[in-house]
Short mmCIF file of C-alpha atoms in Angstrom, two decimals:
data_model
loop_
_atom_site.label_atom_id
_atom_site.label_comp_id
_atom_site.label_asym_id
_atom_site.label_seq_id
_atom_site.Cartn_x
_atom_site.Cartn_y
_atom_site.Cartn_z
CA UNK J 410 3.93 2.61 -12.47
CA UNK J 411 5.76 0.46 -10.03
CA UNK J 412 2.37 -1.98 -9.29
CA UNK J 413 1.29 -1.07 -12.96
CA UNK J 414 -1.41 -3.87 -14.42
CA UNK J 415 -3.38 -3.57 -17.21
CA UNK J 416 -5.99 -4.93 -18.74
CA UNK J 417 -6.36 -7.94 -21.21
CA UNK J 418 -8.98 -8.72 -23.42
CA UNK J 419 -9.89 -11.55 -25.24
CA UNK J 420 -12.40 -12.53 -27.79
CA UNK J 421 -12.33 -16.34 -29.14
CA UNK J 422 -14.24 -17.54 -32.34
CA UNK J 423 -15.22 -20.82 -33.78
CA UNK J 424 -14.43 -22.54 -36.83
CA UNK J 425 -16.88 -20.51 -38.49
CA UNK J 426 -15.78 -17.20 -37.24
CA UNK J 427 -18.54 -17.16 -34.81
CA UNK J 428 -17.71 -15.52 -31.06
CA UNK J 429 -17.59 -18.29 -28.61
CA UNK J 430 -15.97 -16.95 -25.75
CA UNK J 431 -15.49 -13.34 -24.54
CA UNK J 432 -13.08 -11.91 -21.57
CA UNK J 433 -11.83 -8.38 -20.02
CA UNK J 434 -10.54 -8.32 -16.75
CA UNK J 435 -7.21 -7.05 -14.68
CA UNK J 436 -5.23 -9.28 -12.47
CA UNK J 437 -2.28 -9.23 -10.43
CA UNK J 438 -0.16 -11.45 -8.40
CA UNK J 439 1.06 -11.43 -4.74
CA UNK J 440 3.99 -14.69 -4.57
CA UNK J 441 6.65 -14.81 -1.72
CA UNK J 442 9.67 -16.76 -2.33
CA UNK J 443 12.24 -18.53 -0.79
CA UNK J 444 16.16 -16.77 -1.83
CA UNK J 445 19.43 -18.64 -1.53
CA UNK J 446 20.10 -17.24 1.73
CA UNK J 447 17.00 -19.09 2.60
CA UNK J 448 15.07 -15.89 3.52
CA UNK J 449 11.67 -15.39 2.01
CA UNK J 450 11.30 -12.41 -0.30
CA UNK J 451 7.83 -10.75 -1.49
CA UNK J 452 7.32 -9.50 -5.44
CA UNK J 453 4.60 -8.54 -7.34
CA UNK J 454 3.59 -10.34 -11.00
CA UNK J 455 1.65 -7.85 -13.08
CA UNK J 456 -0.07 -8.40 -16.50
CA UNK J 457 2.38 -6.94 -19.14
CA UNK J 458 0.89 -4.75 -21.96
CA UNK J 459 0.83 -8.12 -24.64
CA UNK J 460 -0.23 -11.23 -23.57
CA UNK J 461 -1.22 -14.33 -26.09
CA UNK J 462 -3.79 -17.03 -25.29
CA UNK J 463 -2.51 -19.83 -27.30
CA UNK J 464 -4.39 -23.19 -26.08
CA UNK J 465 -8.01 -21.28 -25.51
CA UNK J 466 -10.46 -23.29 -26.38
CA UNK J 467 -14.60 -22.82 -27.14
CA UNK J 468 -16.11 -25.17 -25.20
CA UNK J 469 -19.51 -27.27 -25.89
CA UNK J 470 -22.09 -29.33 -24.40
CA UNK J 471 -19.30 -32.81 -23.84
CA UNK J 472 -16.12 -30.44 -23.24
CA UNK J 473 -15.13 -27.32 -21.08
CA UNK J 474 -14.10 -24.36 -22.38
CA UNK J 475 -10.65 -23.29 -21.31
CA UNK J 476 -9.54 -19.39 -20.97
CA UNK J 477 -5.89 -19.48 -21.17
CA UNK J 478 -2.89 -16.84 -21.23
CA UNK J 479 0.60 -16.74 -21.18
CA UNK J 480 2.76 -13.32 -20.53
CA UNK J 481 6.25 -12.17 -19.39
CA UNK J 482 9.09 -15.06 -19.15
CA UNK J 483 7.63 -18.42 -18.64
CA UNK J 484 4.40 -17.46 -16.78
CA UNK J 485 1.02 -18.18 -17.34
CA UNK J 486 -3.16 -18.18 -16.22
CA UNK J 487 -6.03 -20.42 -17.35
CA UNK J 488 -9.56 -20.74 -16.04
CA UNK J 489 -11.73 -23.77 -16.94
CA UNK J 490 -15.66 -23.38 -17.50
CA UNK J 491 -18.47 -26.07 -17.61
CA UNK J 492 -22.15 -25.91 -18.53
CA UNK J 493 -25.26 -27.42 -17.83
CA UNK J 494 -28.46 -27.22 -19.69
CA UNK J 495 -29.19 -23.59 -17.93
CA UNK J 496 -26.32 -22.42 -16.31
CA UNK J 497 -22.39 -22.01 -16.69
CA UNK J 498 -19.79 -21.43 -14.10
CA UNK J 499 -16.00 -21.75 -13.91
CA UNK J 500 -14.49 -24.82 -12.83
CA UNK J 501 -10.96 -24.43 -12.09
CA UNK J 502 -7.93 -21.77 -12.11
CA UNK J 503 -4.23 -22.90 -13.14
CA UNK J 504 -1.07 -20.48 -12.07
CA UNK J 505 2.34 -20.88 -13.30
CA UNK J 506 5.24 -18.57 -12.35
CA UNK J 507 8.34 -19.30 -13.42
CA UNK J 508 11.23 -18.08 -11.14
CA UNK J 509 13.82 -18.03 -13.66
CA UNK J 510 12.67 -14.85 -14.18
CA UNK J 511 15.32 -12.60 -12.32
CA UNK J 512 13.37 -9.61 -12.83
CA UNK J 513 10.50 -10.46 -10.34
CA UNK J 514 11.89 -13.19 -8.61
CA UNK J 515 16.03 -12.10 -7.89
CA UNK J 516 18.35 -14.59 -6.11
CA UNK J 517 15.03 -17.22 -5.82
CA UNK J 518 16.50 -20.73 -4.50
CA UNK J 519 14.02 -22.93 -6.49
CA UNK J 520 14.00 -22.45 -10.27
CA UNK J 521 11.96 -23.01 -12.74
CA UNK J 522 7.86 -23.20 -13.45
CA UNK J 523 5.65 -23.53 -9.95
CA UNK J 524 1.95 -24.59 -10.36
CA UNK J 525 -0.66 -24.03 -8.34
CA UNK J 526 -4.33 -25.08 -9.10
CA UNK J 527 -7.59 -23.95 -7.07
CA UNK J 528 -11.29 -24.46 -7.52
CA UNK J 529 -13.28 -21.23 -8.95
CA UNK J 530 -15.87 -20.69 -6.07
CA UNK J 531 -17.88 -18.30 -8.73
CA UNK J 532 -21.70 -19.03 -8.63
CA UNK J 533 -24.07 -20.61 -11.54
CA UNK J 534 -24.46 -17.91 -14.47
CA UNK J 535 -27.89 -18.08 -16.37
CA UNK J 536 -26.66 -19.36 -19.71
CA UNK J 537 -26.19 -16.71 -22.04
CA UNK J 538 -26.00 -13.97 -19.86
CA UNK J 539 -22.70 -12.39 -18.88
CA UNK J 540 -20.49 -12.33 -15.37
CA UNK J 541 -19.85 -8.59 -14.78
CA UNK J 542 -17.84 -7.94 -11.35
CA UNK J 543 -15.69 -4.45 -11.23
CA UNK J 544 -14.97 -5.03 -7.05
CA UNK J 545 -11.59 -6.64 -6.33
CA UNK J 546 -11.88 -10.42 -5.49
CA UNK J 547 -8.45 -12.25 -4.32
CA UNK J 548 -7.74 -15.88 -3.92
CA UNK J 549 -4.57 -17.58 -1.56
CA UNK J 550 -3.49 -20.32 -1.68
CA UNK J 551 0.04 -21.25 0.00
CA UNK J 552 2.50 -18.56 -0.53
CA UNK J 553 0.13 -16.83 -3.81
CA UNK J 554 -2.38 -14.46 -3.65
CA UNK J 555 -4.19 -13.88 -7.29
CA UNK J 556 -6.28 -10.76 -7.26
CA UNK J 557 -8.71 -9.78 -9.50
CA UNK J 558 -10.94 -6.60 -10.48
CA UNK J 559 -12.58 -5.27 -13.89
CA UNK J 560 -14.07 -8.48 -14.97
CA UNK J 561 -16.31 -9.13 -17.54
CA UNK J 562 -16.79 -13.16 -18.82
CA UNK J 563 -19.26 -15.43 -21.04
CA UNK J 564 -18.12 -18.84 -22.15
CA UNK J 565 -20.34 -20.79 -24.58
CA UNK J 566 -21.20 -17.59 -26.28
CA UNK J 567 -24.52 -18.74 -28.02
CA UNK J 568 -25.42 -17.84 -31.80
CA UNK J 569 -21.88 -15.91 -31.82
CA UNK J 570 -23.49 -12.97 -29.93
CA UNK J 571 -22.48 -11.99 -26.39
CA UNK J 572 -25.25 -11.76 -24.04
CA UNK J 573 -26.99 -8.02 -23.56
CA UNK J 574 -28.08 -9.52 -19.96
CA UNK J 575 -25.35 -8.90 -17.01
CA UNK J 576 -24.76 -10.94 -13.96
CA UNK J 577 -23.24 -9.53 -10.91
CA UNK J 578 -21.44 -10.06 -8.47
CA UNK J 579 -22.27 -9.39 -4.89
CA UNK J 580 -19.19 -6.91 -4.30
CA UNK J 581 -21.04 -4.88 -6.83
CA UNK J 582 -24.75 -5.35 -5.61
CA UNK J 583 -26.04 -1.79 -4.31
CA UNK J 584 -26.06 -1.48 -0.74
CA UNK J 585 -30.03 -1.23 0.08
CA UNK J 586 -31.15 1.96 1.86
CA UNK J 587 -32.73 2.77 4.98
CA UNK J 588 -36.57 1.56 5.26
CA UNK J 589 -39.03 4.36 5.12
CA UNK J 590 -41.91 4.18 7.36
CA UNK J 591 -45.05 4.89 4.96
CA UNK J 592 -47.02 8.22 6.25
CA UNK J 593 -51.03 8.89 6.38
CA UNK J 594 -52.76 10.53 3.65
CA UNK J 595 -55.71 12.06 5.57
CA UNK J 596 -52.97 14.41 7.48
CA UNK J 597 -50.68 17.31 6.10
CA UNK J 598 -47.69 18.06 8.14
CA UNK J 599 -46.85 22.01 7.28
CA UNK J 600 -42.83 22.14 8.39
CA UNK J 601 -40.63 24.71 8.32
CA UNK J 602 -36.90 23.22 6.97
CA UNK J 603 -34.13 25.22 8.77
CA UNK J 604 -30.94 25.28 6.24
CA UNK J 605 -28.21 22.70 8.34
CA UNK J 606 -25.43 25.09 9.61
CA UNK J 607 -22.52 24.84 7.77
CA UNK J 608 -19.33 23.68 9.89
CA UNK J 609 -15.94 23.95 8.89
CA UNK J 610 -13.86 20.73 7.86
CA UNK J 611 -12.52 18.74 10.40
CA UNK J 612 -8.75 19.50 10.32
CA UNK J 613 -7.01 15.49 9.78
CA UNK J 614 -5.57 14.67 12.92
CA UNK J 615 -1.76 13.33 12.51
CA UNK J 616 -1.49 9.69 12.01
CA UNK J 617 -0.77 6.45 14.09
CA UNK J 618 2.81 5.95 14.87
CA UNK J 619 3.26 2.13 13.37
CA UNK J 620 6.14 -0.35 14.10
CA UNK J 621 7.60 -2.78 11.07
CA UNK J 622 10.03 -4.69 10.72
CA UNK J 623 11.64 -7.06 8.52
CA UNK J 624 13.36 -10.53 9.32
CA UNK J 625 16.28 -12.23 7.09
CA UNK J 626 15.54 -16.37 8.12
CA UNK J 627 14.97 -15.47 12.12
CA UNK J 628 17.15 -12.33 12.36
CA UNK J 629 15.47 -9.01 12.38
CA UNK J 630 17.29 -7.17 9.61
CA UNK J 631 15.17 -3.92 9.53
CA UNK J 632 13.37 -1.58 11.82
CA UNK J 633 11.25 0.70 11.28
CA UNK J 634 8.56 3.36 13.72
CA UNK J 635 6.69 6.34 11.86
CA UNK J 636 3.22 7.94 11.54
CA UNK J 637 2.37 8.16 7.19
CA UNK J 638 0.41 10.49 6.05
CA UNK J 639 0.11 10.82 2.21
CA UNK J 640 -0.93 14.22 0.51
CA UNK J 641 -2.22 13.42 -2.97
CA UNK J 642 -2.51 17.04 -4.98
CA UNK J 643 -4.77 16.34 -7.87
CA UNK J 644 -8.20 18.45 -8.04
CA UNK J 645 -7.40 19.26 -4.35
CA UNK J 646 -5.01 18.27 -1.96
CA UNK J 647 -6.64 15.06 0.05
CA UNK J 648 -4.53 14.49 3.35
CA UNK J 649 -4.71 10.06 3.67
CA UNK J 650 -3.25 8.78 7.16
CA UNK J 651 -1.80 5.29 6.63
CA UNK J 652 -3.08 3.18 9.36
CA UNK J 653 -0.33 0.91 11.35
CA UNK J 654 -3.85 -1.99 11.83
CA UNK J 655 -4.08 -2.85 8.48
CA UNK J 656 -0.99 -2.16 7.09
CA UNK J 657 1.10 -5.28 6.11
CA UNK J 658 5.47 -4.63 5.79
CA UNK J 659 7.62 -6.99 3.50
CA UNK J 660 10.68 -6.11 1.36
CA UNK J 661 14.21 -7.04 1.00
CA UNK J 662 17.31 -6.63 3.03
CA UNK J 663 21.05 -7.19 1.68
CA UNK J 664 24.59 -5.27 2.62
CA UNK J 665 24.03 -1.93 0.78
CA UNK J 666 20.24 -1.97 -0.33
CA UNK J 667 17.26 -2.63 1.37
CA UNK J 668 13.60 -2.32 0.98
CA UNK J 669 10.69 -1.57 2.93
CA UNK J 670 7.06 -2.26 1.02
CA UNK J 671 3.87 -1.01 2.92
CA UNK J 672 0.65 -2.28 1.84
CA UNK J 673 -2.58 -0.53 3.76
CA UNK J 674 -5.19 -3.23 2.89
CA UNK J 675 -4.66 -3.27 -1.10
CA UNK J 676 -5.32 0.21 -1.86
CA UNK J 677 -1.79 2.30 -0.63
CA UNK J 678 1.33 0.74 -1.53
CA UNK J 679 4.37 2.77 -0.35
CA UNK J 680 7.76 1.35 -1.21
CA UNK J 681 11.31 2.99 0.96
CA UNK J 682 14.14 1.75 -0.96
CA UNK J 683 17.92 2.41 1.20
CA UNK J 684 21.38 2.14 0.09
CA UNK J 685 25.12 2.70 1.45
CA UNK J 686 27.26 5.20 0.17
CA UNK J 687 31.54 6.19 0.87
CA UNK J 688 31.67 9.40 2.95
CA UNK J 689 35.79 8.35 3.15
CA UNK J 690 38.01 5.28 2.93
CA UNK J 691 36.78 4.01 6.31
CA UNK J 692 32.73 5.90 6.51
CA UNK J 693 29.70 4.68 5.54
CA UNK J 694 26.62 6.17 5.60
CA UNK J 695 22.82 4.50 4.94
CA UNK J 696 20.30 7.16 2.93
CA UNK J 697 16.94 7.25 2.16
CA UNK J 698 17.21 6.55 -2.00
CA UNK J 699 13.95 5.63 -3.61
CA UNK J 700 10.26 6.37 -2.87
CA UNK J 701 7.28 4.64 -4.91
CA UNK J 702 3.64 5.53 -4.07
CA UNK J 703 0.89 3.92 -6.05
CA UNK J 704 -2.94 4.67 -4.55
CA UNK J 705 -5.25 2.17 -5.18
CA UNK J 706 -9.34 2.66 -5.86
CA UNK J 707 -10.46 -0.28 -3.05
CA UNK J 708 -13.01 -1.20 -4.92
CA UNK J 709 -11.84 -1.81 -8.60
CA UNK J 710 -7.95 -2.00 -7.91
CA UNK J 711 -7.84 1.15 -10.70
CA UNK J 712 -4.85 3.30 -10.07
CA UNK J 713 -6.14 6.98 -8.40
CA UNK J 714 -2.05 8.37 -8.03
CA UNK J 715 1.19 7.02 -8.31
CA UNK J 716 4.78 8.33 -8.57
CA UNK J 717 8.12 7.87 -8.09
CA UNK J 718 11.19 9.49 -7.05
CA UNK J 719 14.42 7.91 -7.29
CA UNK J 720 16.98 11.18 -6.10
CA UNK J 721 16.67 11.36 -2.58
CA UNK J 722 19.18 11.99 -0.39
CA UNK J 723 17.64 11.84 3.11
CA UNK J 724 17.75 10.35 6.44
CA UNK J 725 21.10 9.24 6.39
CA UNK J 726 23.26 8.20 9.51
CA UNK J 727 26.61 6.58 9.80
CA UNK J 728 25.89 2.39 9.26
CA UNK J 729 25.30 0.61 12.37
CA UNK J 730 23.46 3.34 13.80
CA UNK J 731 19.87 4.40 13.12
CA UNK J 732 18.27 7.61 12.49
CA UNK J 733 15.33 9.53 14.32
CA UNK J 734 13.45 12.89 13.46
CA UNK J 735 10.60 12.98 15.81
CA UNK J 736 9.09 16.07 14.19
CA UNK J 737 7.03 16.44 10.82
CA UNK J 738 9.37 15.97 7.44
CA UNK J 739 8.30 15.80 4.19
CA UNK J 740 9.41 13.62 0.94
CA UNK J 741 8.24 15.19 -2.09
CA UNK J 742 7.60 11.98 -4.32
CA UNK J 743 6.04 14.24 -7.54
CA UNK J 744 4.12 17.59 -7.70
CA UNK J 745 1.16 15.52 -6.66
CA UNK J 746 2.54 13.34 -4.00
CA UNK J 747 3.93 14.08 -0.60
CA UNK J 748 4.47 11.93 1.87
CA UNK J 749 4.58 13.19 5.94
CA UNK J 750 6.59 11.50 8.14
CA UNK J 751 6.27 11.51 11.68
CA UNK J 752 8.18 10.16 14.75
CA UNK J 753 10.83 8.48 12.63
CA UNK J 754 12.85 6.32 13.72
CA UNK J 755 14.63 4.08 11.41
CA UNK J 756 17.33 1.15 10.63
CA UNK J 757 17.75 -0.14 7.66
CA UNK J 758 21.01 -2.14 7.41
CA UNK J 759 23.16 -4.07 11.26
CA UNK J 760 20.15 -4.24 13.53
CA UNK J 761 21.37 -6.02 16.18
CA UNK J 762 19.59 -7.84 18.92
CA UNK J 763 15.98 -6.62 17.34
CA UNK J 764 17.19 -3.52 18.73
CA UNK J 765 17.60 0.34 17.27
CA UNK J 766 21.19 1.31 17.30
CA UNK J 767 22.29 4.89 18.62
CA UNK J 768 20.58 7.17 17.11
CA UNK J 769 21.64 10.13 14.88
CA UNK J 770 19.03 13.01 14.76
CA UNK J 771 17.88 15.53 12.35
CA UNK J 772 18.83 18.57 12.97
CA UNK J 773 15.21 20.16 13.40
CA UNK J 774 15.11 17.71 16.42
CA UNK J 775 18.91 18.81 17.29
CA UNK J 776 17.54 22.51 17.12
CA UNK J 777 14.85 21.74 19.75
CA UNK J 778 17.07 19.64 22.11
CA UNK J 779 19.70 23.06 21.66
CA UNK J 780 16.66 25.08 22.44
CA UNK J 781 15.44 23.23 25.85
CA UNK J 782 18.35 23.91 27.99
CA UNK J 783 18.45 27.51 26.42
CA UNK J 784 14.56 28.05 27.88
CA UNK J 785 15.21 26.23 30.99
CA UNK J 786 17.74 28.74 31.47
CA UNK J 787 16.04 31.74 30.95
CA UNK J 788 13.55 30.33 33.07
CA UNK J 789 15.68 30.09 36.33
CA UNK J 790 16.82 33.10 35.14
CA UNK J 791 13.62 34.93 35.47
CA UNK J 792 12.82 33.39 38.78
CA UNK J 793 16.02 34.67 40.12
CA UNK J 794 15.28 38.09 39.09
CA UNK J 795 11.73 37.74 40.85
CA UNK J 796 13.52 36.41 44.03
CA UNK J 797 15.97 39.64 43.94
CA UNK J 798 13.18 42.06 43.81
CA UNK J 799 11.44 40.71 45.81
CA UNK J 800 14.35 40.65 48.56
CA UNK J 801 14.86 44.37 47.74
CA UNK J 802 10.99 45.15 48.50
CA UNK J 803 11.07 42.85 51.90
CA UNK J 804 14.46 44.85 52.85
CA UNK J 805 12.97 48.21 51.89
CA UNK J 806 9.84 47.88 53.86
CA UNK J 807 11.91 46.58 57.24
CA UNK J 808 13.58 49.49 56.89
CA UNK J 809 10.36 51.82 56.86
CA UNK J 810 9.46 50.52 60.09
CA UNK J 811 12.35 51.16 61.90
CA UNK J 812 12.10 54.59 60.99
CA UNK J 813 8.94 54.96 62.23
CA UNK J 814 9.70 53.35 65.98
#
């Protein structure tokens, strides 16, 4: 998937073969960087399938044990523990991305390995036991978000067994339930339980128009207004509305691609890639290219749907203008993922002045404009008609009278 992560596990023995420190979690990485157009761009580092964790060490009573993995082109994760008599608990996390790697981090200005170090703010663990924490935890510092789910730790693994005891996290502590008032034993209540009516769904209302945008240094280089609503088809179609309050935009822009990322709070991540295409010598037209969808589980950062679809054709207007469709479209992504688009209006490529260009419409919106002046007509029409007969009735009835004087 296009924000595909997966899950590493590590198991680390002694010198006599003994387990001394076990790990399983997922993690991914949020970094925006500075390009060579000094404009800041927005990429995602995910865990690769094969990672190694050369430099891991056990840990004992004088010296911390050290969790550490390196993946992908230069990049690589460590997490320091200490211990007391009773307790453990990490110490410190160590990030290094290296931007030479064009594949996440195209056209960056600064190459080479970053580092960035920041203090684990994990609580005391009973020694022995083991940190269990499914929920998705992030950390930011400057321009990198880590974020975390799936986790299971023990350092200082004692007797080369991993503990049977768990210690959560509160993400994952159970939500405590109402208080129940305690009733009298001396009295019996006979009540007659009516079943609850049964009420139909409540049909999902069409979603929040939202306005994004995108900025190249202090130029606005892409607009965007439209109501989302995803339609995931799996055991049965779900209808999601993406909501414009906690939706965040980033993405690229450049002279014949751009891209539009939409994150709803972690859990939707919607990605409109454009491009420019030759209708002649001297015409050229934006499109709508690419679409990737990937639904997120809030809780555990598992992936509930994605899919992608890069053969699209849509939404395209000459370049300089923008296009609008105010009514509902639909972008089939896969055969379980729609997306609904409402009042679009879009410009991907020569915004000028933070302003939509003219606008080119669909031609369902086209249709309805053609059909306005069409009822209008027919309208006046009508009323005319009404005004006639009722002229003819007036007249008729005048003339009755004279008759009868």
């Amino acid at each position: 998937g296009f924000f595909q992560s997966y899950a590493v596990e590590i198991e680390l023995k002694d010198s006599s073969n003994a387990t001394c420190l076990y790990a399983k979690w997922m993690m991914k990485f949020l970094i925006k960087y500075e390009t060579n157009s000094s404009d800041y761009k927005n990429t995602t580092l995910n865990l690769p399938s094969i990672v190694t964790h050369n430099g891991s060490v056990c840990g004992s009573d004088r010296r911390a044990a050290l969790l550490a993995v390196q993946f992908g082109n230069g990049h690589s994760w460590s997490n320091t523990y200490t211990k007391t008599n009773a307790t453990w608990q990490g110490d410190s996390v160590t990030f290094t991305y290296n931007t030479n790697d064009t594949a996440v981090f195209p056209d960056a200005k600064r190459k080479g390995p970053i580092t960035i170090v920041v203090n684990d703010t994990m609580r005391p663990v009973q020694l022995g036991n083991v940190f269990v924490c499914h929920s998705t935890d992030s950390v930011q510092t400057g321009n990198v978000t880590q974020i975390f789910w799936n986790v299971t730790v023990q350092p200082f693994v004692q007797n080369g067994t991993i503990g049977k005891k768990e210690t959560i996290c509160q993400a994952d502590m159970p939500t405590p339930g109402p208080t129940v008032p305690p009733t009298s034993a001396n009295v019996t209540t006979a009540t007659t339980v009516s079943p609850a009516p049964t009420t139909p769904p409540k049909p999902v209302e069409n979603p929040v128009t939202g306005n994004y945008s995108l900025k190249s240094g202090n130029t606005t280089c892409l607009l965007a207004t439209v109501g989302l609503q995803l339609n995931v088809s799996q055991d049965k179609p779900h209808l999601i509305n993406i909501n414009p309050k906690t939706t965040s935009a980033d993405g690229t822009c450049g002279n014949t691609t751009a891209t539009l990322r939409l994150n709803d709070g972690n859990s939707t991540l919607i990605a409109f890639m454009f491009a420019v295409k030759n209708e002649s010598a001297s015409v050229q037209k934006f499109y709508l290219k690419e679409v990737n969808v990937t639904l997120l589980n809030s809780l555990n950062g598992s992936v509930i749907a994605s899919g992608n679809n890069n053969n699209f054709s849509q939404w395209d207007a000459l370049l300089g203008n923008s296009y609008m469709c105010r009514n509902e479209q639909t972008l089939e992504v896969n055969e379980d993922l729609q997306i609904h688009t409402f009042n679009l209006w879009i410009q991907p490529f020569l915004v000028k002045a933070n302003k939509f260009s003219t606008a080119e419409e669909c031609p369902a919106d086209s249709d309805l404009n053609f059909l306005i002046p069409i009822a209008v007509g027919m309208a006046l029409g009508f009323l005319i008609i009404l005004v006639f007969i009722s002229y003819l009735i007036g007249r008729r009835k005048s003339r009755t009278g004279y008759q009868s004087v």
